[in-house]
Protein backbone atom coordinates (compact mmCIF):
# COMPACT_ATOMS: atom_id res chain seq x y z
CA UNK A 1 0.00 0.00 0.00
CA UNK A 2 1.24 3.45 -0.83
CA UNK A 3 2.37 5.47 2.16
CA UNK A 4 0.25 8.45 1.11
CA UNK A 5 -3.31 8.48 -0.20
CA UNK A 6 -4.24 9.91 -3.58
CA UNK A 7 -5.87 12.85 -1.81
CA UNK A 8 -2.73 13.66 0.16
CA UNK A 9 -0.68 13.57 -3.05
CA UNK A 10 -3.25 15.69 -4.87
CA UNK A 11 -3.36 18.38 -2.17
CA UNK A 12 0.44 18.29 -1.88
CA UNK A 13 0.93 18.71 -5.63
CA UNK A 14 -1.93 21.16 -6.18
CA UNK A 15 -2.47 22.89 -2.86
CA UNK A 16 -5.66 24.97 -2.62
CA UNK A 17 -5.79 28.44 -1.05
CA UNK A 18 -2.05 29.09 -0.97
CA UNK A 19 -0.96 32.63 -0.16
CA UNK A 20 -1.80 35.43 2.20
CA UNK A 21 -4.71 37.84 2.67
CA UNK A 22 -4.11 41.54 2.96
CA UNK A 23 -6.04 43.01 5.88
CA UNK A 24 -6.95 39.56 7.16
CA UNK A 25 -9.42 39.53 10.03
CA UNK A 26 -7.50 36.82 11.84
CA UNK A 27 -3.99 35.40 11.45
CA UNK A 28 -2.65 32.34 13.20
CA UNK A 29 0.89 31.06 13.09
CA UNK A 30 2.05 27.90 14.77
CA UNK A 31 5.12 25.72 14.59
CA UNK A 32 6.22 22.31 15.62
CA UNK A 33 9.40 22.48 17.66
CA UNK A 34 10.45 18.94 16.75
CA UNK A 35 10.38 19.14 12.96
CA UNK A 36 10.67 22.92 12.69
CA UNK A 37 7.71 23.23 10.31
CA UNK A 38 5.65 26.43 10.39
CA UNK A 39 2.06 27.04 9.30
CA UNK A 40 0.29 30.37 8.93
CA UNK A 41 -3.44 30.77 8.31
CA UNK A 42 -5.19 33.96 7.19
CA UNK A 43 -8.94 34.37 7.70
CA UNK A 44 -11.40 36.80 6.25
CA UNK A 45 -14.69 36.77 8.14
CA UNK A 46 -18.00 38.13 6.96
CA UNK A 47 -21.08 37.93 9.19
CA UNK A 48 -19.55 35.11 11.24
CA UNK A 49 -18.72 33.10 8.12
CA UNK A 50 -15.24 32.40 6.73
CA UNK A 51 -15.50 34.23 3.44
CA UNK A 52 -11.87 33.58 2.50
CA UNK A 53 -8.92 31.66 3.86
CA UNK A 54 -5.32 31.29 2.73
CA UNK A 55 -2.28 29.54 4.08
CA UNK A 56 1.49 29.67 3.96
CA UNK A 57 3.19 26.52 5.12
CA UNK A 58 6.92 26.04 5.38
CA UNK A 59 6.93 22.36 6.00
CA UNK A 60 6.64 18.81 4.83
CA UNK A 61 4.27 17.46 2.19
CA UNK A 62 1.78 16.25 4.79
CA UNK A 63 1.70 19.69 6.39
CA UNK A 64 1.02 21.28 3.00
CA UNK A 65 -1.71 18.72 2.20
CA UNK A 66 -3.22 19.20 5.68
CA UNK A 67 -3.26 22.99 5.32
CA UNK A 68 -4.80 22.76 1.89
CA UNK A 69 -7.52 20.34 3.00
CA UNK A 70 -8.19 22.25 6.23
CA UNK A 71 -8.72 25.51 4.33
CA UNK A 72 -11.12 23.72 1.98
CA UNK A 73 -13.03 22.35 4.95
CA UNK A 74 -13.55 25.76 6.59
CA UNK A 75 -14.09 27.97 3.55
CA UNK A 76 -17.65 29.30 3.53
CA UNK A 77 -18.38 27.77 6.93
CA UNK A 78 -19.78 29.57 9.98
CA UNK A 79 -17.27 30.21 12.77
CA UNK A 80 -19.26 27.98 15.10
CA UNK A 81 -18.37 25.04 12.82
CA UNK A 82 -14.83 26.18 12.16
CA UNK A 83 -14.16 26.15 15.90
CA UNK A 84 -14.94 22.45 15.99
CA UNK A 85 -12.53 21.44 13.23
CA UNK A 86 -10.21 18.74 14.50
CA UNK A 87 -7.07 17.25 13.05
CA UNK A 88 -9.03 14.00 12.92
CA UNK A 89 -11.50 15.55 10.46
CA UNK A 90 -8.61 16.86 8.34
CA UNK A 91 -6.91 13.46 8.36
CA UNK A 92 -10.14 11.67 7.47
CA UNK A 93 -10.80 14.08 4.61
CA UNK A 94 -7.32 13.23 3.31
CA UNK A 95 -8.11 9.50 3.53
CA UNK A 96 -5.56 9.15 6.29
CA UNK A 97 -1.97 10.02 7.08
CA UNK A 98 0.81 7.74 8.27
CA UNK A 99 0.99 7.64 12.09
CA UNK A 100 4.29 9.53 12.23
CA UNK A 101 2.71 12.29 10.11
CA UNK A 102 -0.40 12.88 12.20
CA UNK A 103 1.25 15.82 13.93
CA UNK A 104 1.24 17.63 10.57
CA UNK A 105 -2.58 17.68 10.65
CA UNK A 106 -2.48 18.83 14.28
CA UNK A 107 -0.56 21.86 13.05
CA UNK A 108 -3.51 22.73 10.75
CA UNK A 109 -6.00 22.47 13.62
CA UNK A 110 -3.78 24.62 15.81
CA UNK A 111 -3.14 27.25 13.13
CA UNK A 112 -6.86 27.66 12.49
CA UNK A 113 -7.47 27.84 16.25
CA UNK A 114 -4.82 30.55 16.55
CA UNK A 115 -6.32 32.50 13.64
CA UNK A 116 -9.76 32.32 15.26
CA UNK A 117 -8.33 33.49 18.57
CA UNK A 118 -6.70 36.40 16.79
CA UNK A 119 -9.99 37.23 15.09
CA UNK A 120 -11.90 37.24 18.37
CA UNK A 121 -9.15 39.24 20.06
CA UNK A 122 -9.42 41.86 17.34
CA UNK A 123 -13.18 41.88 17.84
CA UNK A 124 -12.59 42.50 21.53
CA UNK A 125 -14.41 39.35 22.60
CA UNK A 126 -13.27 36.24 24.39
CA UNK A 127 -13.24 32.92 22.51
FE1 LIG B 1 6.35 18.31 10.95
FE2 LIG B 1 5.04 17.46 8.86
S1 LIG B 1 6.95 16.70 9.60
S2 LIG B 1 4.60 19.19 10.08
mmCIF file of N, CA and C and ligand atoms in Angstrom:
data_model
loop_
_atom_site.group_PDB
_atom_site.id
_atom_site.type_symbol
_atom_site.label_atom_id
_atom_site.label_comp_id
_atom_site.label_asym_id
_atom_site.label_seq_id
_atom_site.Cartn_x
_atom_site.Cartn_y
_atom_site.Cartn_z
ATOM 1 N N UNK A 1 0.843 -1.204 0.000
ATOM 2 C CA UNK A 1 0.000 0.000 0.000
ATOM 3 C C UNK A 1 0.876 1.251 0.000
ATOM 4 N N UNK A 2 0.462 2.212 -0.781
ATOM 5 C CA UNK A 2 1.239 3.454 -0.827
ATOM 6 C C UNK A 2 1.192 4.137 0.535
ATOM 7 N N UNK A 3 2.266 4.798 0.863
ATOM 8 C CA UNK A 3 2.368 5.475 2.161
ATOM 9 C C UNK A 3 1.343 6.615 2.256
ATOM 10 N N UNK A 4 1.155 7.305 1.122
ATOM 11 C CA UNK A 4 0.247 8.453 1.109
ATOM 12 C C UNK A 4 -0.936 8.205 0.183
ATOM 13 N N UNK A 5 -2.113 8.660 0.613
ATOM 14 C CA UNK A 5 -3.315 8.484 -0.195
ATOM 15 C C UNK A 5 -3.262 9.394 -1.427
ATOM 16 N N UNK A 6 -4.132 9.074 -2.376
ATOM 17 C CA UNK A 6 -4.243 9.911 -3.577
ATOM 18 C C UNK A 6 -4.567 11.355 -3.203
ATOM 19 N N UNK A 7 -5.440 11.497 -2.207
ATOM 20 C CA UNK A 7 -5.869 12.845 -1.814
ATOM 21 C C UNK A 7 -4.712 13.641 -1.220
ATOM 22 N N UNK A 8 -3.894 12.968 -0.410
ATOM 23 C CA UNK A 8 -2.726 13.660 0.160
ATOM 24 C C UNK A 8 -1.817 14.122 -0.977
ATOM 25 N N UNK A 9 -1.572 13.223 -1.938
ATOM 26 C CA UNK A 9 -0.678 13.566 -3.046
ATOM 27 C C UNK A 9 -1.265 14.709 -3.880
ATOM 28 N N UNK A 10 -2.588 14.659 -4.079
ATOM 29 C CA UNK A 10 -3.247 15.693 -4.870
ATOM 30 C C UNK A 10 -3.117 17.062 -4.181
ATOM 31 N N UNK A 11 -3.412 17.097 -2.878
ATOM 32 C CA UNK A 11 -3.357 18.382 -2.171
ATOM 33 C C UNK A 11 -1.918 18.858 -1.966
ATOM 34 N N UNK A 12 -0.978 17.913 -1.982
ATOM 35 C CA UNK A 12 0.435 18.293 -1.879
ATOM 36 C C UNK A 12 0.895 18.890 -3.212
ATOM 37 N N UNK A 13 0.482 18.243 -4.305
ATOM 38 C CA UNK A 13 0.932 18.713 -5.626
ATOM 39 C C UNK A 13 0.184 19.951 -6.096
ATOM 40 N N UNK A 14 -1.104 20.012 -5.766
ATOM 41 C CA UNK A 14 -1.927 21.163 -6.179
ATOM 42 C C UNK A 14 -2.610 21.768 -4.965
ATOM 43 N N UNK A 15 -1.842 22.359 -4.079
ATOM 44 C CA UNK A 15 -2.467 22.889 -2.858
ATOM 45 C C UNK A 15 -3.466 24.006 -3.163
ATOM 46 N N UNK A 16 -4.623 23.951 -2.472
ATOM 47 C CA UNK A 16 -5.657 24.973 -2.622
ATOM 48 C C UNK A 16 -5.413 26.080 -1.603
ATOM 49 N N UNK A 17 -5.793 27.288 -1.978
ATOM 50 C CA UNK A 17 -5.793 28.441 -1.052
ATOM 51 C C UNK A 17 -4.405 28.799 -0.524
ATOM 52 N N UNK A 18 -3.400 28.695 -1.382
ATOM 53 C CA UNK A 18 -2.051 29.092 -0.970
ATOM 54 C C UNK A 18 -1.922 30.601 -1.060
ATOM 55 N N UNK A 19 -1.239 31.194 -0.094
ATOM 56 C CA UNK A 19 -0.956 32.627 -0.157
ATOM 57 C C UNK A 19 -1.334 33.335 1.121
ATOM 58 N N UNK A 20 -1.460 34.636 1.019
ATOM 59 C CA UNK A 20 -1.797 35.426 2.199
ATOM 60 C C UNK A 20 -2.983 36.324 1.857
ATOM 61 N N UNK A 21 -3.588 36.914 2.887
ATOM 62 C CA UNK A 21 -4.713 37.835 2.668
ATOM 63 C C UNK A 21 -4.328 39.176 3.276
ATOM 64 N N UNK A 22 -4.378 40.198 2.448
ATOM 65 C CA UNK A 22 -4.112 41.539 2.960
ATOM 66 C C UNK A 22 -5.280 41.952 3.847
ATOM 67 N N UNK A 23 -4.999 42.601 4.932
ATOM 68 C CA UNK A 23 -6.042 43.008 5.881
ATOM 69 C C UNK A 23 -6.887 41.830 6.355
ATOM 70 N N UNK A 24 -6.224 40.731 6.656
ATOM 71 C CA UNK A 24 -6.948 39.558 7.162
ATOM 72 C C UNK A 24 -7.602 39.914 8.491
ATOM 73 N N UNK A 25 -8.729 39.276 8.769
ATOM 74 C CA UNK A 25 -9.424 39.529 10.034
ATOM 75 C C UNK A 25 -8.811 38.722 11.175
ATOM 76 N N UNK A 26 -8.166 37.633 10.833
ATOM 77 C CA UNK A 26 -7.503 36.816 11.841
ATOM 78 C C UNK A 26 -6.320 36.101 11.223
ATOM 79 N N UNK A 27 -5.180 36.096 11.947
ATOM 80 C CA UNK A 27 -3.993 35.402 11.453
ATOM 81 C C UNK A 27 -3.473 34.495 12.560
ATOM 82 N N UNK A 28 -3.191 33.271 12.211
ATOM 83 C CA UNK A 28 -2.649 32.336 13.197
ATOM 84 C C UNK A 28 -1.401 31.685 12.672
ATOM 85 N N UNK A 29 -0.355 31.701 13.500
ATOM 86 C CA UNK A 29 0.892 31.060 13.088
ATOM 87 C C UNK A 29 1.333 30.106 14.177
ATOM 88 N N UNK A 30 1.588 28.889 13.788
ATOM 89 C CA UNK A 30 2.054 27.904 14.767
ATOM 90 C C UNK A 30 3.228 27.135 14.165
ATOM 91 N N UNK A 31 3.981 26.515 15.052
ATOM 92 C CA UNK A 31 5.119 25.721 14.589
ATOM 93 C C UNK A 31 5.248 24.467 15.417
ATOM 94 N N UNK A 32 5.943 23.525 14.872
ATOM 95 C CA UNK A 32 6.223 22.305 15.617
ATOM 96 C C UNK A 32 7.716 22.317 15.943
ATOM 97 N N UNK A 33 8.009 22.335 17.229
ATOM 98 C CA UNK A 33 9.399 22.477 17.655
ATOM 99 C C UNK A 33 10.269 21.311 17.191
ATOM 100 N N UNK A 34 9.672 20.134 17.102
ATOM 101 C CA UNK A 34 10.446 18.937 16.747
ATOM 102 C C UNK A 34 10.933 18.957 15.310
ATOM 103 N N UNK A 35 9.994 19.199 14.373
ATOM 104 C CA UNK A 35 10.375 19.139 12.960
ATOM 105 C C UNK A 35 10.710 20.521 12.408
ATOM 106 N N UNK A 36 10.331 21.564 13.127
ATOM 107 C CA UNK A 36 10.665 22.922 12.689
ATOM 108 C C UNK A 36 9.723 23.488 11.649
ATOM 109 N N UNK A 37 8.650 22.747 11.325
ATOM 110 C CA UNK A 37 7.712 23.231 10.307
ATOM 111 C C UNK A 37 6.826 24.350 10.868
ATOM 112 N N UNK A 38 6.457 25.270 9.981
ATOM 113 C CA UNK A 38 5.651 26.429 10.388
ATOM 114 C C UNK A 38 4.447 26.558 9.474
ATOM 115 N N UNK A 39 3.286 26.871 10.070
ATOM 116 C CA UNK A 39 2.057 27.039 9.297
ATOM 117 C C UNK A 39 1.388 28.351 9.686
ATOM 118 N N UNK A 40 0.957 29.093 8.678
ATOM 119 C CA UNK A 40 0.292 30.368 8.926
ATOM 120 C C UNK A 40 -1.040 30.377 8.188
ATOM 121 N N UNK A 41 -2.085 30.735 8.904
ATOM 122 C CA UNK A 41 -3.440 30.768 8.314
ATOM 123 C C UNK A 41 -3.979 32.195 8.368
ATOM 124 N N UNK A 42 -4.559 32.637 7.274
ATOM 125 C CA UNK A 42 -5.191 33.958 7.192
ATOM 126 C C UNK A 42 -6.690 33.772 6.995
ATOM 127 N N UNK A 43 -7.479 34.473 7.796
ATOM 128 C CA UNK A 43 -8.938 34.369 7.695
ATOM 129 C C UNK A 43 -9.562 35.705 7.344
ATOM 130 N N UNK A 44 -10.551 35.640 6.503
ATOM 131 C CA UNK A 44 -11.402 36.799 6.247
ATOM 132 C C UNK A 44 -12.792 36.364 6.708
ATOM 133 N N UNK A 45 -13.403 37.156 7.560
ATOM 134 C CA UNK A 45 -14.694 36.768 8.137
ATOM 135 C C UNK A 45 -15.754 37.787 7.762
ATOM 136 N N UNK A 46 -16.886 37.264 7.341
ATOM 137 C CA UNK A 46 -17.999 38.133 6.963
ATOM 138 C C UNK A 46 -19.272 37.593 7.608
ATOM 139 N N UNK A 47 -19.873 38.368 8.490
ATOM 140 C CA UNK A 47 -21.079 37.927 9.192
ATOM 141 C C UNK A 47 -20.923 36.532 9.798
ATOM 142 N N UNK A 48 -19.815 36.372 10.533
ATOM 143 C CA UNK A 48 -19.548 35.110 11.239
ATOM 144 C C UNK A 48 -19.350 33.902 10.329
ATOM 145 N N UNK A 49 -19.003 34.186 9.065
ATOM 146 C CA UNK A 49 -18.718 33.101 8.124
ATOM 147 C C UNK A 49 -17.325 33.341 7.536
ATOM 148 N N UNK A 50 -16.568 32.264 7.343
ATOM 149 C CA UNK A 50 -15.239 32.398 6.734
ATOM 150 C C UNK A 50 -15.446 32.648 5.238
ATOM 151 N N UNK A 51 -15.265 33.901 4.848
ATOM 152 C CA UNK A 51 -15.501 34.228 3.438
ATOM 153 C C UNK A 51 -14.267 33.933 2.601
ATOM 154 N N UNK A 52 -13.088 33.941 3.237
ATOM 155 C CA UNK A 52 -11.873 33.584 2.503
ATOM 156 C C UNK A 52 -10.837 33.070 3.495
ATOM 157 N N UNK A 53 -9.985 32.208 3.009
ATOM 158 C CA UNK A 53 -8.919 31.659 3.856
ATOM 159 C C UNK A 53 -7.739 31.303 2.968
ATOM 160 N N UNK A 54 -6.545 31.621 3.480
ATOM 161 C CA UNK A 54 -5.322 31.292 2.733
ATOM 162 C C UNK A 54 -4.296 30.749 3.715
ATOM 163 N N UNK A 55 -3.327 30.038 3.192
ATOM 164 C CA UNK A 55 -2.276 29.538 4.083
ATOM 165 C C UNK A 55 -0.901 29.657 3.462
ATOM 166 N N UNK A 56 0.082 29.764 4.362
ATOM 167 C CA UNK A 56 1.485 29.668 3.962
ATOM 168 C C UNK A 56 2.095 28.627 4.892
ATOM 169 N N UNK A 57 2.603 27.574 4.308
ATOM 170 C CA UNK A 57 3.194 26.515 5.120
ATOM 171 C C UNK A 57 4.625 26.262 4.675
ATOM 172 N N UNK A 58 5.526 26.370 5.635
ATOM 173 C CA UNK A 58 6.921 26.038 5.381
ATOM 174 C C UNK A 58 7.129 24.703 6.063
ATOM 175 N N UNK A 59 6.846 23.657 5.329
ATOM 176 C CA UNK A 59 6.932 22.363 5.996
ATOM 177 C C UNK A 59 6.859 21.206 5.032
ATOM 178 N N UNK A 60 6.629 20.055 5.594
ATOM 179 C CA UNK A 60 6.643 18.810 4.833
ATOM 180 C C UNK A 60 5.397 18.691 3.938
ATOM 181 N N UNK A 61 5.390 17.693 3.099
ATOM 182 C CA UNK A 61 4.270 17.463 2.193
ATOM 183 C C UNK A 61 2.962 17.237 2.922
ATOM 184 N N UNK A 62 3.011 16.511 4.024
ATOM 185 C CA UNK A 62 1.783 16.247 4.792
ATOM 186 C C UNK A 62 1.248 17.528 5.412
ATOM 187 N N UNK A 63 2.138 18.408 5.811
ATOM 188 C CA UNK A 63 1.705 19.686 6.389
ATOM 189 C C UNK A 63 1.046 20.540 5.306
ATOM 190 N N UNK A 64 1.595 20.509 4.113
ATOM 191 C CA UNK A 64 1.017 21.280 3.005
ATOM 192 C C UNK A 64 -0.346 20.693 2.630
ATOM 193 N N UNK A 65 -0.436 19.366 2.528
ATOM 194 C CA UNK A 65 -1.706 18.722 2.200
ATOM 195 C C UNK A 65 -2.733 18.985 3.301
ATOM 196 N N UNK A 66 -2.294 18.952 4.559
ATOM 197 C CA UNK A 66 -3.218 19.203 5.678
ATOM 198 C C UNK A 66 -3.718 20.641 5.657
ATOM 199 N N UNK A 67 -2.832 21.583 5.373
ATOM 200 C CA UNK A 67 -3.255 22.985 5.318
ATOM 201 C C UNK A 67 -4.255 23.181 4.197
ATOM 202 N N UNK A 68 -3.941 22.604 3.047
ATOM 203 C CA UNK A 68 -4.803 22.756 1.886
ATOM 204 C C UNK A 68 -6.186 22.181 2.181
ATOM 205 N N UNK A 69 -6.239 20.975 2.709
ATOM 206 C CA UNK A 69 -7.523 20.342 3.003
ATOM 207 C C UNK A 69 -8.265 21.111 4.100
ATOM 208 N N UNK A 70 -7.539 21.540 5.127
ATOM 209 C CA UNK A 70 -8.194 22.254 6.235
ATOM 210 C C UNK A 70 -8.826 23.550 5.733
ATOM 211 N N UNK A 71 -8.149 24.259 4.842
ATOM 212 C CA UNK A 71 -8.715 25.511 4.332
ATOM 213 C C UNK A 71 -9.965 25.215 3.498
ATOM 214 N N UNK A 72 -9.936 24.105 2.760
ATOM 215 C CA UNK A 72 -11.116 23.723 1.977
ATOM 216 C C UNK A 72 -12.291 23.396 2.894
ATOM 217 N N UNK A 73 -11.972 22.766 4.029
ATOM 218 C CA UNK A 73 -13.034 22.354 4.954
ATOM 219 C C UNK A 73 -13.701 23.539 5.657
ATOM 220 N N UNK A 74 -12.965 24.641 5.822
ATOM 221 C CA UNK A 74 -13.549 25.760 6.592
ATOM 222 C C UNK A 74 -14.047 26.897 5.699
ATOM 223 N N UNK A 75 -13.688 26.887 4.444
ATOM 224 C CA UNK A 75 -14.092 27.970 3.551
ATOM 225 C C UNK A 75 -15.614 27.996 3.420
ATOM 226 N N UNK A 76 -16.206 29.162 3.655
ATOM 227 C CA UNK A 76 -17.654 29.303 3.526
ATOM 228 C C UNK A 76 -18.430 28.782 4.729
ATOM 229 N N UNK A 77 -17.703 28.346 5.758
ATOM 230 C CA UNK A 77 -18.376 27.765 6.931
ATOM 231 C C UNK A 77 -18.539 28.801 8.040
ATOM 232 N N UNK A 78 -19.616 28.670 8.834
ATOM 233 C CA UNK A 78 -19.779 29.566 9.982
ATOM 234 C C UNK A 78 -18.704 29.299 11.041
ATOM 235 N N UNK A 79 -18.342 30.347 11.771
ATOM 236 C CA UNK A 79 -17.273 30.214 12.769
ATOM 237 C C UNK A 79 -17.594 29.143 13.808
ATOM 238 N N UNK A 80 -18.880 28.984 14.107
ATOM 239 C CA UNK A 80 -19.262 27.976 15.099
ATOM 240 C C UNK A 80 -18.825 26.577 14.650
ATOM 241 N N UNK A 81 -18.823 26.337 13.352
ATOM 242 C CA UNK A 81 -18.374 25.042 12.822
ATOM 243 C C UNK A 81 -16.856 24.988 12.735
ATOM 244 N N UNK A 82 -16.286 26.116 12.323
ATOM 245 C CA UNK A 82 -14.828 26.181 12.158
ATOM 246 C C UNK A 82 -14.137 25.873 13.478
ATOM 247 N N UNK A 83 -14.710 26.382 14.559
ATOM 248 C CA UNK A 83 -14.155 26.154 15.900
ATOM 249 C C UNK A 83 -14.018 24.682 16.224
ATOM 250 N N UNK A 84 -14.910 23.879 15.642
ATOM 251 C CA UNK A 84 -14.945 22.455 15.994
ATOM 252 C C UNK A 84 -14.040 21.609 15.104
ATOM 253 N N UNK A 85 -13.370 22.229 14.135
ATOM 254 C CA UNK A 85 -12.528 21.444 13.233
ATOM 255 C C UNK A 85 -11.397 20.775 14.003
ATOM 256 N N UNK A 86 -11.278 19.473 13.826
ATOM 257 C CA UNK A 86 -10.211 18.737 14.501
ATOM 258 C C UNK A 86 -9.224 18.199 13.480
ATOM 259 N N UNK A 87 -8.053 17.841 13.966
ATOM 260 C CA UNK A 87 -7.071 17.254 13.051
ATOM 261 C C UNK A 87 -7.578 15.911 12.541
ATOM 262 N N UNK A 88 -8.453 15.281 13.333
ATOM 263 C CA UNK A 88 -9.026 13.998 12.917
ATOM 264 C C UNK A 88 -9.869 14.192 11.647
ATOM 265 N N UNK A 89 -10.661 15.274 11.629
ATOM 266 C CA UNK A 89 -11.500 15.554 10.461
ATOM 267 C C UNK A 89 -10.622 15.829 9.238
ATOM 268 N N UNK A 90 -9.528 16.550 9.451
ATOM 269 C CA UNK A 90 -8.609 16.858 8.342
ATOM 270 C C UNK A 90 -7.985 15.564 7.823
ATOM 271 N N UNK A 91 -7.550 14.724 8.748
ATOM 272 C CA UNK A 91 -6.912 13.459 8.362
ATOM 273 C C UNK A 91 -7.901 12.567 7.617
ATOM 274 N N UNK A 92 -9.127 12.505 8.126
ATOM 275 C CA UNK A 92 -10.137 11.668 7.468
ATOM 276 C C UNK A 92 -10.435 12.178 6.063
ATOM 277 N N UNK A 93 -10.517 13.503 5.927
ATOM 278 C CA UNK A 93 -10.799 14.084 4.610
ATOM 279 C C UNK A 93 -9.674 13.778 3.622
ATOM 280 N N UNK A 94 -8.473 13.561 4.165
ATOM 281 C CA UNK A 94 -7.318 13.232 3.313
ATOM 282 C C UNK A 94 -7.188 11.726 3.090
ATOM 283 N N UNK A 95 -8.166 10.974 3.575
ATOM 284 C CA UNK A 95 -8.106 9.503 3.530
ATOM 285 C C UNK A 95 -6.908 8.967 4.301
ATOM 286 N N UNK A 96 -6.590 9.652 5.378
ATOM 287 C CA UNK A 96 -5.559 9.148 6.294
ATOM 288 C C UNK A 96 -4.176 9.710 6.065
ATOM 289 N N UNK A 97 -3.387 9.648 7.130
ATOM 290 C CA UNK A 97 -1.969 10.025 7.082
ATOM 291 C C UNK A 97 -1.209 8.933 7.844
ATOM 292 N N UNK A 98 0.035 8.702 7.495
ATOM 293 C CA UNK A 98 0.814 7.739 8.273
ATOM 294 C C UNK A 98 0.916 8.216 9.729
ATOM 295 N N UNK A 99 1.001 7.288 10.660
ATOM 296 C CA UNK A 99 0.992 7.640 12.094
ATOM 297 C C UNK A 99 2.044 8.693 12.441
ATOM 298 N N UNK A 100 3.224 8.573 11.869
ATOM 299 C CA UNK A 100 4.287 9.526 12.230
ATOM 300 C C UNK A 100 4.087 10.887 11.556
ATOM 301 N N UNK A 101 3.007 11.005 10.771
ATOM 302 C CA UNK A 101 2.711 12.288 10.111
ATOM 303 C C UNK A 101 1.434 12.928 10.645
ATOM 304 N N UNK A 102 0.851 12.316 11.656
ATOM 305 C CA UNK A 102 -0.396 12.879 12.199
ATOM 306 C C UNK A 102 -0.186 14.270 12.782
ATOM 307 N N UNK A 103 1.001 14.506 13.327
ATOM 308 C CA UNK A 103 1.251 15.824 13.927
ATOM 309 C C UNK A 103 1.150 16.943 12.891
ATOM 310 N N UNK A 104 1.336 16.613 11.629
ATOM 311 C CA UNK A 104 1.244 17.632 10.572
ATOM 312 C C UNK A 104 -0.201 18.155 10.488
ATOM 313 N N UNK A 105 -1.168 17.249 10.683
ATOM 314 C CA UNK A 105 -2.577 17.681 10.649
ATOM 315 C C UNK A 105 -2.939 18.433 11.928
ATOM 316 N N UNK A 106 -2.256 18.100 13.019
ATOM 317 C CA UNK A 106 -2.484 18.831 14.277
ATOM 318 C C UNK A 106 -2.090 20.293 14.087
ATOM 319 N N UNK A 107 -1.031 20.494 13.322
ATOM 320 C CA UNK A 107 -0.563 21.857 13.053
ATOM 321 C C UNK A 107 -1.675 22.664 12.369
ATOM 322 N N UNK A 108 -2.421 22.031 11.455
ATOM 323 C CA UNK A 108 -3.513 22.726 10.753
ATOM 324 C C UNK A 108 -4.613 23.106 11.740
ATOM 325 N N UNK A 109 -4.975 22.175 12.613
ATOM 326 C CA UNK A 109 -6.002 22.466 13.621
ATOM 327 C C UNK A 109 -5.547 23.624 14.518
ATOM 328 N N UNK A 110 -4.292 23.578 14.912
ATOM 329 C CA UNK A 110 -3.781 24.622 15.810
ATOM 330 C C UNK A 110 -3.686 25.980 15.117
ATOM 331 N N UNK A 111 -3.290 25.978 13.859
ATOM 332 C CA UNK A 111 -3.141 27.247 13.130
ATOM 333 C C UNK A 111 -4.503 27.909 12.946
ATOM 334 N N UNK A 112 -5.512 27.100 12.649
ATOM 335 C CA UNK A 112 -6.861 27.657 12.486
ATOM 336 C C UNK A 112 -7.366 28.165 13.841
ATOM 337 N N UNK A 113 -7.093 27.409 14.898
ATOM 338 C CA UNK A 113 -7.470 27.840 16.248
ATOM 339 C C UNK A 113 -6.822 29.173 16.600
ATOM 340 N N UNK A 114 -5.550 29.315 16.244
ATOM 341 C CA UNK A 114 -4.817 30.547 16.546
ATOM 342 C C UNK A 114 -5.379 31.714 15.730
ATOM 343 N N UNK A 115 -5.756 31.453 14.492
ATOM 344 C CA UNK A 115 -6.325 32.504 13.640
ATOM 345 C C UNK A 115 -7.684 32.946 14.186
ATOM 346 N N UNK A 116 -8.458 31.985 14.664
ATOM 347 C CA UNK A 116 -9.758 32.319 15.262
ATOM 348 C C UNK A 116 -9.572 33.161 16.520
ATOM 349 N N UNK A 117 -8.619 32.740 17.337
ATOM 350 C CA UNK A 117 -8.327 33.492 18.573
ATOM 351 C C UNK A 117 -7.954 34.924 18.231
ATOM 352 N N UNK A 118 -7.126 35.072 17.209
ATOM 353 C CA UNK A 118 -6.701 36.403 16.786
ATOM 354 C C UNK A 118 -7.905 37.213 16.313
ATOM 355 N N UNK A 119 -8.781 36.551 15.575
ATOM 356 C CA UNK A 119 -9.991 37.231 15.095
ATOM 357 C C UNK A 119 -10.817 37.733 16.279
ATOM 358 N N UNK A 120 -11.068 36.852 17.229
ATOM 359 C CA UNK A 120 -11.902 37.238 18.368
ATOM 360 C C UNK A 120 -11.221 38.328 19.213
ATOM 361 N N UNK A 121 -9.892 38.224 19.306
ATOM 362 C CA UNK A 121 -9.151 39.240 20.062
ATOM 363 C C UNK A 121 -9.340 40.605 19.399
ATOM 364 N N UNK A 122 -9.248 40.597 18.080
ATOM 365 C CA UNK A 122 -9.423 41.861 17.337
ATOM 366 C C UNK A 122 -10.853 42.394 17.480
ATOM 367 N N UNK A 123 -11.782 41.466 17.663
ATOM 368 C CA UNK A 123 -13.181 41.879 17.843
ATOM 369 C C UNK A 123 -13.435 42.349 19.277
ATOM 370 N N UNK A 124 -12.449 42.101 20.131
ATOM 371 C CA UNK A 124 -12.587 42.501 21.525
ATOM 372 C C UNK A 124 -13.477 41.569 22.324
ATOM 373 N N UNK A 125 -13.571 40.327 21.864
ATOM 374 C CA UNK A 125 -14.405 39.354 22.596
ATOM 375 C C UNK A 125 -13.564 38.136 22.953
ATOM 376 N N UNK A 126 -13.976 37.461 23.987
ATOM 377 C CA UNK A 126 -13.266 36.238 24.390
ATOM 378 C C UNK A 126 -13.757 35.089 23.536
ATOM 379 N N UNK A 127 -12.872 34.081 23.333
ATOM 380 C CA UNK A 127 -13.235 32.923 22.515
ATOM 381 C C UNK A 127 -14.225 32.054 23.282
HETATM 382 FE FE1 LIG B 1 6.351 18.314 10.949
HETATM 383 FE FE2 LIG B 1 5.044 17.461 8.862
HETATM 384 S S1 LIG B 1 6.954 16.702 9.604
HETATM 385 S S2 LIG B 1 4.598 19.190 10.078
#
